[in-house]
mmCIF file of C-alpha atoms in Angstrom:
data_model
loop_
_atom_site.group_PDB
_atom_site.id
_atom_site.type_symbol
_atom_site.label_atom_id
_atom_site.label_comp_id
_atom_site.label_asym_id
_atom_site.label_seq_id
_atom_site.Cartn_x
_atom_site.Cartn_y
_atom_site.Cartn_z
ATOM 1 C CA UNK F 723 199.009 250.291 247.131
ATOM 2 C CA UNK F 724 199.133 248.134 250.268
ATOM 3 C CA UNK F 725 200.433 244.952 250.017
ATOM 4 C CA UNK F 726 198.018 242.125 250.092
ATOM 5 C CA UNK F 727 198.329 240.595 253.406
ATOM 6 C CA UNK F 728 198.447 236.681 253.321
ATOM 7 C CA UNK F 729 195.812 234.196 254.107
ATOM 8 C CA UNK F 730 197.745 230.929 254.997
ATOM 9 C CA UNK F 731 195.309 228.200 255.696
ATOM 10 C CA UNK F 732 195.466 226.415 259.736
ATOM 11 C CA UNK F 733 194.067 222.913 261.226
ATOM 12 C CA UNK F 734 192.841 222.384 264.720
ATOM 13 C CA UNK F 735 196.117 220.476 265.791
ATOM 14 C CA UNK F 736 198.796 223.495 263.934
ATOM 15 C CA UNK F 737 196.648 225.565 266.996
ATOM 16 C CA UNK F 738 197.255 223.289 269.673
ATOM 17 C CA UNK F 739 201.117 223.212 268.823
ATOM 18 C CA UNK F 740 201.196 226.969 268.635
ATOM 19 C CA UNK F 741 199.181 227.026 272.275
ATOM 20 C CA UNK F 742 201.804 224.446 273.302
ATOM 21 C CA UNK F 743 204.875 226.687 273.589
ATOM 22 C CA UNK F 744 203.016 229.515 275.535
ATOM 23 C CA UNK F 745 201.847 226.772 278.028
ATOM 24 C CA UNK F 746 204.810 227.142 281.073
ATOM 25 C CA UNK F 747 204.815 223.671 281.410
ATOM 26 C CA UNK F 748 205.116 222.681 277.479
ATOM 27 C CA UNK F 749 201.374 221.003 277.442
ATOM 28 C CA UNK F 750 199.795 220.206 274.190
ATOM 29 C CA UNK F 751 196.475 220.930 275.090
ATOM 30 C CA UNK F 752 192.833 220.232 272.396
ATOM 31 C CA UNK F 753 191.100 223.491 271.337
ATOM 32 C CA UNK F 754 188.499 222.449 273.734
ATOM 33 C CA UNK F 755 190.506 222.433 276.717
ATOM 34 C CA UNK F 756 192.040 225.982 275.573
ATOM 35 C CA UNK F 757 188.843 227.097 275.238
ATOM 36 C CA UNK F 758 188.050 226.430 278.894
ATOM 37 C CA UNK F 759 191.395 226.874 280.315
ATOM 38 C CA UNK F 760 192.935 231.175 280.031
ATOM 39 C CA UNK F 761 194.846 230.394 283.352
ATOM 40 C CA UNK F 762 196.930 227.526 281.933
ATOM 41 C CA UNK F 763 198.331 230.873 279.273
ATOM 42 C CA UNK F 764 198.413 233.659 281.881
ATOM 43 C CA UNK F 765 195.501 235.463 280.303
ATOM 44 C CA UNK F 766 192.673 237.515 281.226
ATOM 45 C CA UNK F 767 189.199 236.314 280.326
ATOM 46 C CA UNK F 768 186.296 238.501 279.751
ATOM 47 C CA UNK F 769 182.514 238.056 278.739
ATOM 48 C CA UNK F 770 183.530 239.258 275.443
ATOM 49 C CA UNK F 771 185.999 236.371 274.105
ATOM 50 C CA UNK F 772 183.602 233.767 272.651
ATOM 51 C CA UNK F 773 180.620 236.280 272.378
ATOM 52 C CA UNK F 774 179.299 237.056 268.974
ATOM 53 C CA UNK F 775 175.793 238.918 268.019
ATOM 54 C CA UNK F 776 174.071 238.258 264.670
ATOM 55 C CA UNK F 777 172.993 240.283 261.835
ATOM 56 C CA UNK F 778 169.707 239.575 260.510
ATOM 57 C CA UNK F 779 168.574 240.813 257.422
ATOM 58 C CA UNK F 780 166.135 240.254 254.429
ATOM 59 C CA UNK F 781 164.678 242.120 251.489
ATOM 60 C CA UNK F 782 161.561 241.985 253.146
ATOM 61 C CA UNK F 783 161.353 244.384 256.400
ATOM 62 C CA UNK F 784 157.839 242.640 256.754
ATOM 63 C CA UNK F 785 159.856 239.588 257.734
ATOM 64 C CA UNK F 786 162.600 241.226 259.352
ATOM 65 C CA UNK F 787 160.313 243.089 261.941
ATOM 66 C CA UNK F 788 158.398 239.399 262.354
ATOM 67 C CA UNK F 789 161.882 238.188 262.621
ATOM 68 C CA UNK F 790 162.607 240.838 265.365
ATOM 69 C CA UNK F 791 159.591 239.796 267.280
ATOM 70 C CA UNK F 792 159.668 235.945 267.354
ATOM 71 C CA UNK F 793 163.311 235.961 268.655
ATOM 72 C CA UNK F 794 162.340 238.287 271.196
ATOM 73 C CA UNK F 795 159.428 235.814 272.675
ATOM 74 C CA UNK F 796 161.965 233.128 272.516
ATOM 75 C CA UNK F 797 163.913 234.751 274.907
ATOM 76 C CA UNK F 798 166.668 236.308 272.775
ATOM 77 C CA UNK F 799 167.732 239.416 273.208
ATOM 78 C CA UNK F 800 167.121 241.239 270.059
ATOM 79 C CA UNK F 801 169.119 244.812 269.709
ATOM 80 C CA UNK F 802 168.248 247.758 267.197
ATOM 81 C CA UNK F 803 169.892 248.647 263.842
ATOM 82 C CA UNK F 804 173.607 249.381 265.820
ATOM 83 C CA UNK F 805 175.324 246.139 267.528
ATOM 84 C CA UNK F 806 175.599 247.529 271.172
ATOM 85 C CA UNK F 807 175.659 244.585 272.767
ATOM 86 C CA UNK F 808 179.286 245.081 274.077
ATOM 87 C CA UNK F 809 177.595 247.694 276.128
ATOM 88 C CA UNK F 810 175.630 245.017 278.159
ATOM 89 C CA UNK F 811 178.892 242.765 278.544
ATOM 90 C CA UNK F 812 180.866 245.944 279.809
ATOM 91 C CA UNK F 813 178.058 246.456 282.200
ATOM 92 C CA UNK F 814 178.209 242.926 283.463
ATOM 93 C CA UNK F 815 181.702 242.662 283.497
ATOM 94 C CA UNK F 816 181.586 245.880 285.842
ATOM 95 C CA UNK F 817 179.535 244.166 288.153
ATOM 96 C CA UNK F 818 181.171 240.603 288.435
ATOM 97 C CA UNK F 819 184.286 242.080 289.450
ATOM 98 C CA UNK F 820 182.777 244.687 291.570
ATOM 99 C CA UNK F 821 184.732 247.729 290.059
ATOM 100 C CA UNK F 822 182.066 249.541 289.667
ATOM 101 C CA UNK F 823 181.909 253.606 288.175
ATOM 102 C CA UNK F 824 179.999 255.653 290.144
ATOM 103 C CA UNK F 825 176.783 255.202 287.194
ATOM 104 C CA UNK F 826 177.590 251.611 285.296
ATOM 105 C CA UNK F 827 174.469 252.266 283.131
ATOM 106 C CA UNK F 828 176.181 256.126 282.141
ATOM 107 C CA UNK F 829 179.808 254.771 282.279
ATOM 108 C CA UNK F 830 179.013 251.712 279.907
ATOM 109 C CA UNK F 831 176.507 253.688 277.611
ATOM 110 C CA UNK F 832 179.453 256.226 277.352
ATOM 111 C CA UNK F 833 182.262 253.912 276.779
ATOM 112 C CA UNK F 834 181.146 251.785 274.133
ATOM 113 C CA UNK F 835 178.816 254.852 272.198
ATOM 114 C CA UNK F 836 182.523 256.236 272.147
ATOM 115 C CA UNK F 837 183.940 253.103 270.710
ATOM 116 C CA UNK F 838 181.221 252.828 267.816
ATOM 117 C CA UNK F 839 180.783 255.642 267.341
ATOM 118 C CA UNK F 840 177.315 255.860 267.979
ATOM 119 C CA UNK F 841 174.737 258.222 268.406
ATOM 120 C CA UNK F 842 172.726 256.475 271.241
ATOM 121 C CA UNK F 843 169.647 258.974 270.570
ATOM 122 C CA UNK F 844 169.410 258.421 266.775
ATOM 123 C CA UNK F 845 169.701 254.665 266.543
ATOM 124 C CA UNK F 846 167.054 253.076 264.692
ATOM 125 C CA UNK F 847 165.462 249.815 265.893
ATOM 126 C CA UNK F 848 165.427 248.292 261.603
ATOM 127 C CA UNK F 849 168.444 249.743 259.804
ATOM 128 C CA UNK F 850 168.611 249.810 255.767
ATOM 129 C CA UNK F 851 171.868 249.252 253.952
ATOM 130 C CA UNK F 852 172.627 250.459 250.405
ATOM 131 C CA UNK F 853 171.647 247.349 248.959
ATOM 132 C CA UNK F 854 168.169 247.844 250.305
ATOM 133 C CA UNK F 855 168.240 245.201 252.703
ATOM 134 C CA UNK F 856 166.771 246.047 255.981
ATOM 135 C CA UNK F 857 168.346 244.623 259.427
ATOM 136 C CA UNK F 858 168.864 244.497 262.763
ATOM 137 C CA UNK F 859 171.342 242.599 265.504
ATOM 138 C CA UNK F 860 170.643 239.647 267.811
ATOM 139 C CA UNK F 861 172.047 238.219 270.454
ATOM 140 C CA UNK F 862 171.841 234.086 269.476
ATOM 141 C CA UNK F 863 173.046 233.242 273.210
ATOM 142 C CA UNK F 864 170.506 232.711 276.603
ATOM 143 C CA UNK F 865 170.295 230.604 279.444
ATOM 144 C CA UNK F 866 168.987 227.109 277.483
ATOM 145 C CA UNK F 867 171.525 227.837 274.895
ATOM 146 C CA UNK F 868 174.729 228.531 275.430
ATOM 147 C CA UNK F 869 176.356 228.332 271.950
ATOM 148 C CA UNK F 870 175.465 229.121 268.209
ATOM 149 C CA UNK F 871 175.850 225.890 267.768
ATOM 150 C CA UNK F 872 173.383 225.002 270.351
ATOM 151 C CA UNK F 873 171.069 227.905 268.209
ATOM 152 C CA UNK F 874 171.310 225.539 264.960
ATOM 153 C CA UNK F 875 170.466 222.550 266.459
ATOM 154 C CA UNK F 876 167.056 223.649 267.943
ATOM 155 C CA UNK F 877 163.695 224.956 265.804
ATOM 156 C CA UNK F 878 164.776 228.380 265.678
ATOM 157 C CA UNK F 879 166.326 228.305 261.778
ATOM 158 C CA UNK F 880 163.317 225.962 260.891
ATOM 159 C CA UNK F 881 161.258 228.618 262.524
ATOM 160 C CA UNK F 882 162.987 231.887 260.788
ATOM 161 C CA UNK F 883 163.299 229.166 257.327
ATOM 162 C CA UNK F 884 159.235 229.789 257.341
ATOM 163 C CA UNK F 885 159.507 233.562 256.985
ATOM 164 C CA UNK F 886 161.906 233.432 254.274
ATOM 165 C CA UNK F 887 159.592 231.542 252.258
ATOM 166 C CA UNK F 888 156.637 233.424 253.324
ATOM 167 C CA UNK F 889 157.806 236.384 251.618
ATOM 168 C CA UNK F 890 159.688 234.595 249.283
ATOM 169 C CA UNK F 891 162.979 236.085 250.044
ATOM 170 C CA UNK F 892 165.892 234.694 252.043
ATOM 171 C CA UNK F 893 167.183 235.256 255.327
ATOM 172 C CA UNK F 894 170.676 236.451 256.205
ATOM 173 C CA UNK F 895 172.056 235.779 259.370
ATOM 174 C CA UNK F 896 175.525 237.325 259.646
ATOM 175 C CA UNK F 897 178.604 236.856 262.346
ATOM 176 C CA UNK F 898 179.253 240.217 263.962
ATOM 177 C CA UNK F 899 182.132 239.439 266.484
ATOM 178 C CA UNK F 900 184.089 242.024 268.491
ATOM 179 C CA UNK F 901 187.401 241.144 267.575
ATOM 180 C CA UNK F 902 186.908 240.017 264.570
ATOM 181 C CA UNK F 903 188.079 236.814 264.410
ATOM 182 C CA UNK F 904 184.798 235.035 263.025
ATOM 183 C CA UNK F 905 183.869 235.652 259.243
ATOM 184 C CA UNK F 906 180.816 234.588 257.659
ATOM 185 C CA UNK F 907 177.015 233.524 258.298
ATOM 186 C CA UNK F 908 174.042 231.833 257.810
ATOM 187 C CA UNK F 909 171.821 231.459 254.639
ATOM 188 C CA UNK F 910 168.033 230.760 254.911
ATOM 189 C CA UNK F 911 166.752 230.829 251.105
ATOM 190 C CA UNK F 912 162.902 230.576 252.248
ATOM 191 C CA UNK F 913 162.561 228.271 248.947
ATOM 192 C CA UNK F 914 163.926 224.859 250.234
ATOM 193 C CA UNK F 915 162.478 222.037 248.702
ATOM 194 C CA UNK F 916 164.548 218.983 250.209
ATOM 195 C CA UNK F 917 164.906 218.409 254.133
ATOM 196 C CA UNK F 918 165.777 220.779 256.462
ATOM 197 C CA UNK F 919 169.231 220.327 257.415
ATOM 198 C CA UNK F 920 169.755 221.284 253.786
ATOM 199 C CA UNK F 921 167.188 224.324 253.813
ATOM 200 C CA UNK F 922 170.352 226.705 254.564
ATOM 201 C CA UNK F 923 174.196 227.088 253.417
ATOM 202 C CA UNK F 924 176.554 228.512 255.804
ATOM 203 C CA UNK F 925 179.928 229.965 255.513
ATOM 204 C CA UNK F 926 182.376 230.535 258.038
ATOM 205 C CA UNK F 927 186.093 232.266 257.781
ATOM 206 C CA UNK F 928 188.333 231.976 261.552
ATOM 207 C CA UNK F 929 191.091 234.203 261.163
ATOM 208 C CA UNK F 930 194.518 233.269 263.514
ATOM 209 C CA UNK F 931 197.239 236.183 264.604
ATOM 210 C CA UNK F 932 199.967 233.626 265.434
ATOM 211 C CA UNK F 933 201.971 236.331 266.803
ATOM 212 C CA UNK F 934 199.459 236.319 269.669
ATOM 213 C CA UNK F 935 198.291 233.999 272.402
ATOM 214 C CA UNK F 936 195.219 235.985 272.830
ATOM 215 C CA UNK F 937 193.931 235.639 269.169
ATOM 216 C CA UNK F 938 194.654 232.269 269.336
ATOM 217 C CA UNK F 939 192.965 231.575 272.559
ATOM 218 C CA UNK F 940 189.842 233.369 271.348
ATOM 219 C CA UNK F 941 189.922 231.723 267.803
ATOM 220 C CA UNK F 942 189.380 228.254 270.488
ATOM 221 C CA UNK F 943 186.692 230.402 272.079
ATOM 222 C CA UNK F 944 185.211 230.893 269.196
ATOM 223 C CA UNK F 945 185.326 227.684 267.566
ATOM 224 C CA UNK F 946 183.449 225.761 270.527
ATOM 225 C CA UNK F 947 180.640 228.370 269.808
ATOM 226 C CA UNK F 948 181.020 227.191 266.081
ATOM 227 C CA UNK F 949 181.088 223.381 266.606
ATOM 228 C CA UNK F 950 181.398 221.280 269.841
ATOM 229 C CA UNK F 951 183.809 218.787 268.352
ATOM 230 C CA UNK F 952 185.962 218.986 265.305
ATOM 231 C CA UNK F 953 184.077 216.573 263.581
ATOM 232 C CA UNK F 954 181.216 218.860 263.275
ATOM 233 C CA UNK F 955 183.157 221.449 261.147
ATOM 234 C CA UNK F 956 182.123 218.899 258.403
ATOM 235 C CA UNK F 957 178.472 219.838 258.471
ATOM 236 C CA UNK F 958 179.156 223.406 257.451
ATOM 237 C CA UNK F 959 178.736 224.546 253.859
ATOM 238 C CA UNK F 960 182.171 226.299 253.098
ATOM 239 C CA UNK F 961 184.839 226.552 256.645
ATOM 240 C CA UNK F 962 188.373 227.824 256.506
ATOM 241 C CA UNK F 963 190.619 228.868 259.288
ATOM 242 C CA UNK F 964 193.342 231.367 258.547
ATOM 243 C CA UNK F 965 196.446 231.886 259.801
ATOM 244 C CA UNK F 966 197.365 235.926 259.668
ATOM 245 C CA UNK F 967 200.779 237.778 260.533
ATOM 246 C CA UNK F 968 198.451 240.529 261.863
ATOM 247 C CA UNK F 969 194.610 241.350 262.272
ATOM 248 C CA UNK F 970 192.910 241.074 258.966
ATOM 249 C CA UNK F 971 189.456 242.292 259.898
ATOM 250 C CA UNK F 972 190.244 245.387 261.750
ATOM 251 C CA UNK F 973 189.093 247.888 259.984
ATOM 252 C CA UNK F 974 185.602 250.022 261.312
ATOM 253 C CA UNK F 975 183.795 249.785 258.749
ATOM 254 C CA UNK F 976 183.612 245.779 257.647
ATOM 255 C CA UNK F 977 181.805 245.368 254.238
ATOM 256 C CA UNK F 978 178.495 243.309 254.989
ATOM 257 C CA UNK F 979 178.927 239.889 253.569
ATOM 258 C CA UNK F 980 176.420 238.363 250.983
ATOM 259 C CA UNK F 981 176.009 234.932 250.935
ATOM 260 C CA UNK F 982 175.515 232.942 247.967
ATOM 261 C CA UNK F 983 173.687 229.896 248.146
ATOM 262 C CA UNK F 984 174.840 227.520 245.396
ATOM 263 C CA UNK F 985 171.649 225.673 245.412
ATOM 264 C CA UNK F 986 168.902 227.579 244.733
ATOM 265 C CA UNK F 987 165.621 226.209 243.048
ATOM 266 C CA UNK F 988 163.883 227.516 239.983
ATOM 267 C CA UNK F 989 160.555 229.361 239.329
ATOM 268 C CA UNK F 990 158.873 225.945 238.815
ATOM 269 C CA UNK F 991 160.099 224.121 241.749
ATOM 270 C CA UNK F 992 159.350 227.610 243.730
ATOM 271 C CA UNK F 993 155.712 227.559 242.120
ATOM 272 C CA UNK F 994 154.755 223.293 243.562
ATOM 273 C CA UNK F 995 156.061 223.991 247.104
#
């Protein structure tokens, strides 16, 4: 049997003093100024590092398809039953650096249907797990809002809050990030009877290689999407960042989290709202 590997709990500032010694000049920099800064660490930076899509998924494929469509007239860009979103990054990231295959749209469309795994022809726009939820994968990200955190703050959860209780089943929305490094999701029980800031429970795992300036420069990547100051990690449910000897969440085929929401109402609350 493999040996459990260990989950060591990690703080904002024990990340800063790990950046530190991989900064030539010694800096302590903040998580923010990481985020913002790959040059200051010698590394690359792609459209990929902070980038994360969303699961969505429900009981109800009524409310998953009206899901589907009311992100879609926002503006999102809502995907099918298979996260191929990397797809439209490796496409972009072709043509911003003007390296460019002789067909992008074959060349990307190849490269990441190799990667998945994926039969591009036999991809269904609502997918159904074994649990008999049905699904599919958005982008939370567009021009007006640049972060999930920016997502939460507007009247889209509100919005997505009214379908869950509508069909009187709750709302998943699920972090689906290509490395790996976030954990967790979003909660929208539909049944809600206080305000709305307390209509949903979210959980949120950051795992940490600290053998490697990358992870750890995409864990700050990731964390600005999260929150925009550290402060904020207060105002979700359940957050824990890990600190790993090696990838923890690298394996194809991630089990889909469920969510429990520790404060759900009974039938006679259910029955007055």
């Amino acid at each position: 049997m493999d040996e459990k590997k260990e989950l060591i709990a990690i703080t904002f500032n024990e990340i800063e003093e790990e950046m530190r010694k991989y900064n030539p000049d010694f800096k302590k920099l903040s998580v923010k100024e990481i985020s913002s800064s790959p040059d200051a660490y010698q590394l690359f930076s792609t459209l990929l590092d902070d980038h994360f899509t969303i699961l969505l998924r429900s009981a109800d494929k009524n409310a998953v398809l009206k899901a589907k469509v009311f992100l879609s007239k926002c503006g999102f860009v809502t995907l099918s039953s298979q996260d191929t979103f990397g797809l439209e990054n490796v496409q972009q990231d072709y043509i911003e650096k003007k390296n460019l295959p002789a067909n992008v749209v074959d060349a990307t469309i190849r490269k990441t249907a190799e990667y998945l795994s994926l039969d591009i022809d036999h991809i269904k726009e609502i997918g159904k797990n074994k649990e008999g939820d049905y699904y599919f994968y958005f982008y939370p990200i567009k021009e007006d809002v640049p972060t999930w955190h920016e997502f939460k703050k507007r009247t889209y959860l509100d919005e997505l809050n009214k379908l869950a209780k509508a069909s009187h089943q709750s709302i998943d929305l699920i972090f689906a990030q290509l490395d790996n490094v976030v954990y967790g999701g979003l909660k929208l029980p539909g049944i809600a009877s206080k305000e709305y800031e307390e209509a949903f429970f979210e959980a949120v795992n950051v795992q940490v290689n600290k053998r490697d300036k990358r992870s750890l420069y995409i864990a700050c990547k990731n964390l600005m999407q999260l929150v925009s100051e550290e402060s904020e990690l207060s105002e979700i449910g359940q957050f824990q960042m890990f600190m790993v000897e090696e990838d923890i969440f690298v394996e194809e085929d991630i089990p889909e989290i469920y969510l429990d929401f520790p404060n759900e109402v009974d039938e006679k609350t259910f029955n007055e709202l």
